[in-house]
Short mmCIF file of N, CA and C and ligand atoms in Angstrom, two decimals:
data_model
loop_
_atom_site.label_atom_id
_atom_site.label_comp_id
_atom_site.label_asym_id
_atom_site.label_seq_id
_atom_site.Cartn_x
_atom_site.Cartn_y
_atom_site.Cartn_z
N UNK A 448 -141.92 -31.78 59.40
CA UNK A 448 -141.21 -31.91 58.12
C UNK A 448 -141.26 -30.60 57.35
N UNK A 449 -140.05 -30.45 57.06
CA UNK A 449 -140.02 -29.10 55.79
C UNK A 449 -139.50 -29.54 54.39
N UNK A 450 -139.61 -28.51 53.46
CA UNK A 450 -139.25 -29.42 52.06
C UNK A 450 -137.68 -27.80 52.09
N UNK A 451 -136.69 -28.72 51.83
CA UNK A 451 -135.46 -27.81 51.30
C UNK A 451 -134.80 -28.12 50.42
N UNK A 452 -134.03 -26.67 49.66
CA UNK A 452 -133.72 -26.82 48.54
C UNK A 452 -132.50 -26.00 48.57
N UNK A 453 -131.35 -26.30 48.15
CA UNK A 453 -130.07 -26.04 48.01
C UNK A 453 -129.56 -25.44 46.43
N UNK A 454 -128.97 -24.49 46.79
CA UNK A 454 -128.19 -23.82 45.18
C UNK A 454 -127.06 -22.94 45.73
N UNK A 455 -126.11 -22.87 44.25
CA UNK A 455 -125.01 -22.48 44.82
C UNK A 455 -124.35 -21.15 43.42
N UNK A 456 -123.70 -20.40 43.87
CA UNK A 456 -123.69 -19.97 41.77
C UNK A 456 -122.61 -20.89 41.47
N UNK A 457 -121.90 -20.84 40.36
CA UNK A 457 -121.21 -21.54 39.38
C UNK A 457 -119.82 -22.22 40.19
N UNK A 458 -119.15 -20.86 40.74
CA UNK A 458 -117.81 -21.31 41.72
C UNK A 458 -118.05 -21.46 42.97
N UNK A 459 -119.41 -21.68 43.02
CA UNK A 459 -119.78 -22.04 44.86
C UNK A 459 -119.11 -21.39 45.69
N UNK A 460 -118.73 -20.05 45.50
CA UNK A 460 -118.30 -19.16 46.86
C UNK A 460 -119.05 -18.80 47.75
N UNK A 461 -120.50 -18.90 46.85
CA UNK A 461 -121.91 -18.48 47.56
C UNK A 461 -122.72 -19.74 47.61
N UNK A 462 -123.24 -19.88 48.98
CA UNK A 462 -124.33 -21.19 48.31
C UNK A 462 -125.29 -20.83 49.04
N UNK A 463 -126.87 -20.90 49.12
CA UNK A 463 -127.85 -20.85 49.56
C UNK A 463 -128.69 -22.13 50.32
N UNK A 464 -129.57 -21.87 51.11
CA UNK A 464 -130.61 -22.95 51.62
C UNK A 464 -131.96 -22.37 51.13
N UNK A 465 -133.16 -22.95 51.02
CA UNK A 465 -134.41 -22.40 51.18
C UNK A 465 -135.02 -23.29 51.87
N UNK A 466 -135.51 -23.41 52.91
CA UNK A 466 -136.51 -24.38 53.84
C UNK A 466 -138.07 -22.91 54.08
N UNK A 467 -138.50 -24.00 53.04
CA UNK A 467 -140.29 -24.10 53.56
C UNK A 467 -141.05 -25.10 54.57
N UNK A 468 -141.79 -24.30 55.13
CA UNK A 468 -143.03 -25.26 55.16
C UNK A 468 -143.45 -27.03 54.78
N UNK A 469 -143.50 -27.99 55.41
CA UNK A 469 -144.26 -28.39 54.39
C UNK A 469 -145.41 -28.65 54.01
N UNK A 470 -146.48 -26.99 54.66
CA UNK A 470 -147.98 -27.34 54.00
C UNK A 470 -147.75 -26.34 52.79
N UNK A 471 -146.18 -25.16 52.72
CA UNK A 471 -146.37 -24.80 51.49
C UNK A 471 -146.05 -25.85 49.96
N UNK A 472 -146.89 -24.87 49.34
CA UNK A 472 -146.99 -25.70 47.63
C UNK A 472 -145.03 -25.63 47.24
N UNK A 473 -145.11 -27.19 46.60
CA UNK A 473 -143.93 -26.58 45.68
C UNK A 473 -143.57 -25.99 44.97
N UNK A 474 -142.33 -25.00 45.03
CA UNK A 474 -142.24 -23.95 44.32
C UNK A 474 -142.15 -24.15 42.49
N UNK A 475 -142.99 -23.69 41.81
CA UNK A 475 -143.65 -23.67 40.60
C UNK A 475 -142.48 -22.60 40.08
N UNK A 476 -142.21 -22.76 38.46
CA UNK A 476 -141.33 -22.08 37.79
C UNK A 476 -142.24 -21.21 36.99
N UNK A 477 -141.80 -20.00 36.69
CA UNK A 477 -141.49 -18.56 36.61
C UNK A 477 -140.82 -18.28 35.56
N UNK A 478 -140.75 -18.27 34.02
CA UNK A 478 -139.99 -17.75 33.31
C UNK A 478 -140.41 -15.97 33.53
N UNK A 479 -139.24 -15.42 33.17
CA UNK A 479 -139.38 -13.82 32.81
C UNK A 479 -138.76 -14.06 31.48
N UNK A 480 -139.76 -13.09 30.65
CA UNK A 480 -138.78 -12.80 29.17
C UNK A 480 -138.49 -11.21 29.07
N UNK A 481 -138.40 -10.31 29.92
CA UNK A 481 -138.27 -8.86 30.18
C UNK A 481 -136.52 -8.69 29.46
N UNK A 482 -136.75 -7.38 29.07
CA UNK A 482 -134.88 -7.57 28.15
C UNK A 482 -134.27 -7.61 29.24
N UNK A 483 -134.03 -7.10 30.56
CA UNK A 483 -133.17 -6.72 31.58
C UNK A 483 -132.92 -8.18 31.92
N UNK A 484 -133.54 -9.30 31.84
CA UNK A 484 -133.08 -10.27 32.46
C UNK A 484 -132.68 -11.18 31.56
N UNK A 485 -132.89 -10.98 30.02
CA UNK A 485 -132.41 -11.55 28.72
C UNK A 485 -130.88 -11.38 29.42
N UNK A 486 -130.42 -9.85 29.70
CA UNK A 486 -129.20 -9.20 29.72
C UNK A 486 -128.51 -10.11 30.95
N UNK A 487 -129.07 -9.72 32.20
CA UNK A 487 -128.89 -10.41 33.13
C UNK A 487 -128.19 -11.89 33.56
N UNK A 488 -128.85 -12.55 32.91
CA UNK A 488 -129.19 -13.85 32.42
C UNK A 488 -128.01 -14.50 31.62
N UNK A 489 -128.36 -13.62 30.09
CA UNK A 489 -127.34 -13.72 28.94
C UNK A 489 -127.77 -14.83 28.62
N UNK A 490 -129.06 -15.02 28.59
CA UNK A 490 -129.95 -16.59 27.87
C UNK A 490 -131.21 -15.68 27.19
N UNK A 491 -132.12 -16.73 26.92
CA UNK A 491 -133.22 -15.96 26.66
C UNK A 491 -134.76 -15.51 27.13
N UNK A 492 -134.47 -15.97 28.45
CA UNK A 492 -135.49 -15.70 29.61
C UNK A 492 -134.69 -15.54 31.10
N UNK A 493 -135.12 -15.26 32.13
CA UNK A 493 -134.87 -15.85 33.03
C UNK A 493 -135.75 -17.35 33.73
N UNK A 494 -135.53 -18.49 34.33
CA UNK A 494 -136.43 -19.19 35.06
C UNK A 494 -135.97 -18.95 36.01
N UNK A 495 -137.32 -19.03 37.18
CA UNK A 495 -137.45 -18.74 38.30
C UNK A 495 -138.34 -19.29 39.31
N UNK A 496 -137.57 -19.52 40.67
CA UNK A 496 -138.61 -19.80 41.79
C UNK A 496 -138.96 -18.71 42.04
N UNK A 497 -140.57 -18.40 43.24
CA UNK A 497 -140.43 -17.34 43.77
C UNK A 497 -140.76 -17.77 45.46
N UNK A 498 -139.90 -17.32 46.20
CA UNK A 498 -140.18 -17.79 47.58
C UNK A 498 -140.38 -16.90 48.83
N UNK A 499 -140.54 -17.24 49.91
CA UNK A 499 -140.49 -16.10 50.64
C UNK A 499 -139.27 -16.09 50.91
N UNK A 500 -139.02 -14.56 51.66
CA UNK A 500 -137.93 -13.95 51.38
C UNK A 500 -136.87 -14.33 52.47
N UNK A 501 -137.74 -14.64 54.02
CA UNK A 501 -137.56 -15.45 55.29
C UNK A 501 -137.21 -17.01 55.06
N UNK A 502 -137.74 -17.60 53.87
CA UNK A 502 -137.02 -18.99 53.41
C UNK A 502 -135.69 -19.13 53.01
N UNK A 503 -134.98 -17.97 52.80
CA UNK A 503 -133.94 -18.41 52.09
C UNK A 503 -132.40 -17.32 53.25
N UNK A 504 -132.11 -18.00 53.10
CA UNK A 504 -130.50 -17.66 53.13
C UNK A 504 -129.30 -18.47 53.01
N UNK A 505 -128.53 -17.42 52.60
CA UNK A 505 -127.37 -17.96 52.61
C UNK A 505 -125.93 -18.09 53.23
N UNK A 506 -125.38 -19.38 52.67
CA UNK A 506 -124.83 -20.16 53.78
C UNK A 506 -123.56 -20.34 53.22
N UNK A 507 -122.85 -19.26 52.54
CA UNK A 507 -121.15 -19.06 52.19
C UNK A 507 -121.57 -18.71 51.31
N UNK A 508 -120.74 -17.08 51.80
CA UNK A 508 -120.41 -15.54 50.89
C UNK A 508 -121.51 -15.21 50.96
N UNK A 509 -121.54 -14.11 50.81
CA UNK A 509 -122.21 -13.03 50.04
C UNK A 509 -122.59 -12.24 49.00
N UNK A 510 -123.89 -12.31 47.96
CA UNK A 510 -123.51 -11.91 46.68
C UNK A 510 -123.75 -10.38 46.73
N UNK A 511 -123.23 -9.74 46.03
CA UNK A 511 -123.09 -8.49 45.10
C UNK A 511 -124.29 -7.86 44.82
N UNK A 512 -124.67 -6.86 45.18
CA UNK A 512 -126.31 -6.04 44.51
C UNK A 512 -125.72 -5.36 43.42
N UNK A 513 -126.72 -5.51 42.34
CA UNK A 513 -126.56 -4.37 41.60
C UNK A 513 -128.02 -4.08 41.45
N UNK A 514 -128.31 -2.73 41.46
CA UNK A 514 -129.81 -1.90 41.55
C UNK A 514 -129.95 -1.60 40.25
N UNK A 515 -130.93 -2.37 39.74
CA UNK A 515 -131.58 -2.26 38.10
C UNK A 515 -133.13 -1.04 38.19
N UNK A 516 -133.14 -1.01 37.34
CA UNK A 516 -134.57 -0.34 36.93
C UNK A 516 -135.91 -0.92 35.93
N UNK A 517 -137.00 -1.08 36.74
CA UNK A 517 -137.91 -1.88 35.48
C UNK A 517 -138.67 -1.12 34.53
N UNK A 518 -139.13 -1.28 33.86
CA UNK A 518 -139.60 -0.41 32.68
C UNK A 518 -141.37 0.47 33.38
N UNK A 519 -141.68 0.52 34.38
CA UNK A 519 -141.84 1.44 35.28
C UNK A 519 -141.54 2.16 36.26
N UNK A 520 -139.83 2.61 35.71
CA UNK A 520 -138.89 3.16 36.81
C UNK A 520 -138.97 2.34 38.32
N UNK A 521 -139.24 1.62 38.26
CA UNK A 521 -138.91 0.88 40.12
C UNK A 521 -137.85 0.26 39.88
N UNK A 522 -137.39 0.32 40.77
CA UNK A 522 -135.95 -0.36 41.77
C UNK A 522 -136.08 -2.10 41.59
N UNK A 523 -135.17 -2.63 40.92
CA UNK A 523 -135.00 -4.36 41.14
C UNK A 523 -133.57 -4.30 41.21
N UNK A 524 -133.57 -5.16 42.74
CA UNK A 524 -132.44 -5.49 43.34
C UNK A 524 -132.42 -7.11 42.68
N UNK A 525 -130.83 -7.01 42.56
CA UNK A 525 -130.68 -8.13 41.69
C UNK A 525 -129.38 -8.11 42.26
N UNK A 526 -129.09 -9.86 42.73
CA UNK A 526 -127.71 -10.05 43.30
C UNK A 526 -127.09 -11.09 42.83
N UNK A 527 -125.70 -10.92 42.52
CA UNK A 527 -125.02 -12.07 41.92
C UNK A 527 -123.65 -12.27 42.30
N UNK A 528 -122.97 -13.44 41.84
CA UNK A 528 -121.68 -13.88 42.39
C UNK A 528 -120.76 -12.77 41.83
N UNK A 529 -119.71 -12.19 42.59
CA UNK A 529 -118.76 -11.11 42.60
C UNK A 529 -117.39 -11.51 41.28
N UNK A 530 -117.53 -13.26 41.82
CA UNK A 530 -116.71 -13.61 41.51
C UNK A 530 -116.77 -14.74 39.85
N UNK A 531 -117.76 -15.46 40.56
CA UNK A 531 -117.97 -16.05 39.02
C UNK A 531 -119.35 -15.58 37.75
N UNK A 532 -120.14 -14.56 38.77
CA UNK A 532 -121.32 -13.80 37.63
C UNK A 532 -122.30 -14.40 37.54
N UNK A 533 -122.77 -15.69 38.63
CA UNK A 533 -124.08 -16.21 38.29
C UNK A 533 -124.95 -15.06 38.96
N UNK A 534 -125.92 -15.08 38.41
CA UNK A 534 -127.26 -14.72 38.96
C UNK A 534 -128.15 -15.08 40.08
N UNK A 535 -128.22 -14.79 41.15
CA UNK A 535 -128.68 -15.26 42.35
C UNK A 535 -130.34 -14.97 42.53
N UNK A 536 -130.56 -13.76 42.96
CA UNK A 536 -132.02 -13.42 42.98
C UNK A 536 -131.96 -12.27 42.59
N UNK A 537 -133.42 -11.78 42.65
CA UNK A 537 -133.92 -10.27 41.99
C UNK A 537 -135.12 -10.09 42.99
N UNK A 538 -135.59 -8.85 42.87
CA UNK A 538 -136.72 -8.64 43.63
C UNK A 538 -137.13 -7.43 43.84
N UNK A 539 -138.23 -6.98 43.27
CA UNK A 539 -138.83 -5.50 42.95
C UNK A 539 -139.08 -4.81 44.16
N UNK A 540 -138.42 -3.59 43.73
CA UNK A 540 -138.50 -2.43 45.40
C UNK A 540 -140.08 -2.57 45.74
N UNK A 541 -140.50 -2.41 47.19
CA UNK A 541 -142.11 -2.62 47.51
C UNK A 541 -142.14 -4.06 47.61
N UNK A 542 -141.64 -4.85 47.16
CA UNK A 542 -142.03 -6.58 47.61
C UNK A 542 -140.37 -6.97 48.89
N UNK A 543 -141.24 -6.61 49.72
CA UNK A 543 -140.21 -7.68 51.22
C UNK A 543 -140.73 -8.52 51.25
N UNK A 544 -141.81 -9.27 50.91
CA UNK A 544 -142.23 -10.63 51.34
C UNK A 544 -141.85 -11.62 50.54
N UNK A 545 -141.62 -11.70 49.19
CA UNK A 545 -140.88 -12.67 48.14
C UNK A 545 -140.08 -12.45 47.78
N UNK A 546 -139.42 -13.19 47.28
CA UNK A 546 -137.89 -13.09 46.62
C UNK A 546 -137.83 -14.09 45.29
N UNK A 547 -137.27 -13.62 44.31
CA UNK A 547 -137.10 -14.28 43.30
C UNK A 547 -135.65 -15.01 42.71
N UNK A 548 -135.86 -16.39 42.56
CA UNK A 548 -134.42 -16.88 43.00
C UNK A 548 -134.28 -18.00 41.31
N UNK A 549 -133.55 -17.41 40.91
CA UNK A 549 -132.93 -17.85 39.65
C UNK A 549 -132.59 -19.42 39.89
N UNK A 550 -133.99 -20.01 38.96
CA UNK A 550 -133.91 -21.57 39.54
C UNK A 550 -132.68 -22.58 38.88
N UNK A 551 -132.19 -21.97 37.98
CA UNK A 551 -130.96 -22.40 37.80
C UNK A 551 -129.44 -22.87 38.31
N UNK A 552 -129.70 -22.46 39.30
CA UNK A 552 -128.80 -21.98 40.18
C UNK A 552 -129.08 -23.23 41.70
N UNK A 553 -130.05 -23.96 41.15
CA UNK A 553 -130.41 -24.55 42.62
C UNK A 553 -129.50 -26.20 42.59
N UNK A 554 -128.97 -27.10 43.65
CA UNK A 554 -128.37 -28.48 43.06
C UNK A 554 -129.44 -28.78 42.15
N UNK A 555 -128.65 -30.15 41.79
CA UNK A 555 -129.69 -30.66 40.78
C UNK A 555 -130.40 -31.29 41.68
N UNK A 556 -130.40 -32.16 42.46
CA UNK A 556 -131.49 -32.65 43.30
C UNK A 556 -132.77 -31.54 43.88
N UNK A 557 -132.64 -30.51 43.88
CA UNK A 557 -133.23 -29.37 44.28
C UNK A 557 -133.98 -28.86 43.28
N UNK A 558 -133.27 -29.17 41.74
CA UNK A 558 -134.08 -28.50 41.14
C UNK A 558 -135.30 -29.35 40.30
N UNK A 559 -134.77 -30.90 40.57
CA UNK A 559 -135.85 -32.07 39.93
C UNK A 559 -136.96 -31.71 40.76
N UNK A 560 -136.65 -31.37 42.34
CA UNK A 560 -137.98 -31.01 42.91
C UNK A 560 -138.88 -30.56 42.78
N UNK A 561 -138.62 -29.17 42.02
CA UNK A 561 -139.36 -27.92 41.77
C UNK A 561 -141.01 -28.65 41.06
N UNK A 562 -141.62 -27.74 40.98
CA UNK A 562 -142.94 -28.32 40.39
C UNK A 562 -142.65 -28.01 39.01
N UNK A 563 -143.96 -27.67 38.25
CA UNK A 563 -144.05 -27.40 36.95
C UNK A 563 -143.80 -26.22 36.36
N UNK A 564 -143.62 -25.69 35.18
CA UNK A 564 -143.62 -24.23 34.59
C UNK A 564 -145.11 -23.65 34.84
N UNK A 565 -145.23 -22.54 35.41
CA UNK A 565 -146.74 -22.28 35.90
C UNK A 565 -146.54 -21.00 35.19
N UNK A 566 -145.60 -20.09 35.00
CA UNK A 566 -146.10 -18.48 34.44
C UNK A 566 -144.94 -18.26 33.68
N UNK A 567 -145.53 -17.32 33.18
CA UNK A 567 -144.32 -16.57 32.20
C UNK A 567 -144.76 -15.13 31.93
N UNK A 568 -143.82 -14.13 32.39
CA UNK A 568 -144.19 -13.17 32.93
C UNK A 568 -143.56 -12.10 31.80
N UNK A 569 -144.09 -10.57 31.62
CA UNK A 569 -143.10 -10.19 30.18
C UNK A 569 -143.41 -10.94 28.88
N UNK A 570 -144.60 -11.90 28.78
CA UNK A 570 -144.87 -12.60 27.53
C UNK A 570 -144.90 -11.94 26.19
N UNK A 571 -144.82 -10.39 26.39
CA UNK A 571 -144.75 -9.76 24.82
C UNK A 571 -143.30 -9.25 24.90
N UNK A 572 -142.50 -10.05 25.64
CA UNK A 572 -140.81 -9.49 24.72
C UNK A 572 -140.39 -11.05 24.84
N UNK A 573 -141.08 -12.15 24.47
CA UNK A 573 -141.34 -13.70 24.29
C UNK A 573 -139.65 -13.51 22.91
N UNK A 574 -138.66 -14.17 22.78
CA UNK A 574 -138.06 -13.95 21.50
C UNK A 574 -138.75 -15.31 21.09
N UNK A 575 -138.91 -15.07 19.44
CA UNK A 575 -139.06 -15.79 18.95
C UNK A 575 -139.07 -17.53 18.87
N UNK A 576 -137.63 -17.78 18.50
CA UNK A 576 -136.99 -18.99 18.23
C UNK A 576 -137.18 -19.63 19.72
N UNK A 577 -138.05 -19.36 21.15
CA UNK A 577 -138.43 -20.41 21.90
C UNK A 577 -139.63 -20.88 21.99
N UNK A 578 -140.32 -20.53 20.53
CA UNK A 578 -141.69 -21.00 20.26
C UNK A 578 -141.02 -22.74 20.11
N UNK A 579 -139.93 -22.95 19.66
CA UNK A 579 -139.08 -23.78 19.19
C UNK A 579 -138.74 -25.03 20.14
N UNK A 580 -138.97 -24.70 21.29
CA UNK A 580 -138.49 -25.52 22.76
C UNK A 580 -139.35 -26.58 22.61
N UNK A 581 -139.34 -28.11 22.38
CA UNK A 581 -140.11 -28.99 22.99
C UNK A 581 -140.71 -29.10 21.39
N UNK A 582 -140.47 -28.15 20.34
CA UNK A 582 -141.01 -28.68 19.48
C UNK A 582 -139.79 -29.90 18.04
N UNK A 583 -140.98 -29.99 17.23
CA UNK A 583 -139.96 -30.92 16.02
C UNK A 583 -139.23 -30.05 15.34
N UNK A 584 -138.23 -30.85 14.45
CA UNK A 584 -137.35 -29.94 13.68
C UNK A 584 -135.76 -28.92 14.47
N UNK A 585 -135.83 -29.70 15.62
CA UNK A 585 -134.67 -28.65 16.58
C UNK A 585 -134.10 -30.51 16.92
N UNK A 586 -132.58 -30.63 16.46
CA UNK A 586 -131.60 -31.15 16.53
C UNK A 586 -131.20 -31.63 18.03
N UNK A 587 -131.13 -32.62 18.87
CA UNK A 587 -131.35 -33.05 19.88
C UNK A 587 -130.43 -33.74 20.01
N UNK A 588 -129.25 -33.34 21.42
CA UNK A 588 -127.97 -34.15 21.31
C UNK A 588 -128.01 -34.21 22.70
N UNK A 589 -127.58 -35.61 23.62
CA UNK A 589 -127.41 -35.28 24.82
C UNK A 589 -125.82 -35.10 24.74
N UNK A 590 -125.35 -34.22 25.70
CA UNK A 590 -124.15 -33.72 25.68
C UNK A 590 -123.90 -32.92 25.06
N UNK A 591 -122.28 -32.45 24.60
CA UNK A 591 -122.05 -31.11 23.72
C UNK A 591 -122.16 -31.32 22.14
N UNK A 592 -122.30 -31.08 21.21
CA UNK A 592 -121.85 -31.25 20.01
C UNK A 592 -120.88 -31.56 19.27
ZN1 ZN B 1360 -119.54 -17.71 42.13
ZN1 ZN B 1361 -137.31 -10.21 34.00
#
């Protein structure tokens, strides 16, 4: 038995698999609050799985690199849809063994899977107003407004 998890970006030109293990742990979420992925993103963190890098491929199209820089000049490869602009993965020059895969992006059945929020990485460029998440006083609508 393996545990797999499916994502696709927005216009599904691209879609992905990840098959683990199943003596590995479930993959645990990952916020980044770093500005590059504020930008990236265009939210106010990124969330994230992180997996190995041999778990995942994908299985229609190909996304787009664009080569970022982190605030210790290294190389983060960061790939996304050409066509509709989701965010796919990232992954700092020197790491071949993980890959970081924008858990947003996964089905929804894939992503109820995921485990819990375990890190948050970049915690001093935290913005503010998500001290706010989960707390009282923030207006709660299911659906749009
Ligand atoms: Zn797309
Ligand atoms: Zn980041």
């Amino acid at each position: 038995m393996s545990q797999s998890f499916t994502g696709s970006c927005l216009c599904k030109n691209i879609t992905y698999r990840i098959d683990l293990p199943a003596s590995e742990p479930v993959p645990e979420i990952v916020l980044c609050h770093c500005t590059n992925c504020k930008h990236y993103t265009g939210s106010g963190f990124s969330a994230n799985i992180i997996v190995p890098q041999t778990s995942l491929n994908f299985t229609e199209g190909t996304p787009k690199l664009y080569l970022d820089r982190n605030d210790r000049g290294g190389q983060v490869r960061r790939t996304f849809c050409a066509n509709c602009g989701s965010p796919l993965t990232s992954q700092p020059s020197g790491e071949d063994r993980m890959i970081v895969v924008k858990s947003g992006t996964l089905d929804d059945e894939s992503r109820a899977n995921c485990g819990k929020l375990s890190m948050e990485i970049y915690h001093q460029r935290k913005d503010r107003w998500t001290d706010a998440l989960g707390q009282e006083g923030v207006q709660r609508i299911n659906g749009m407004w």
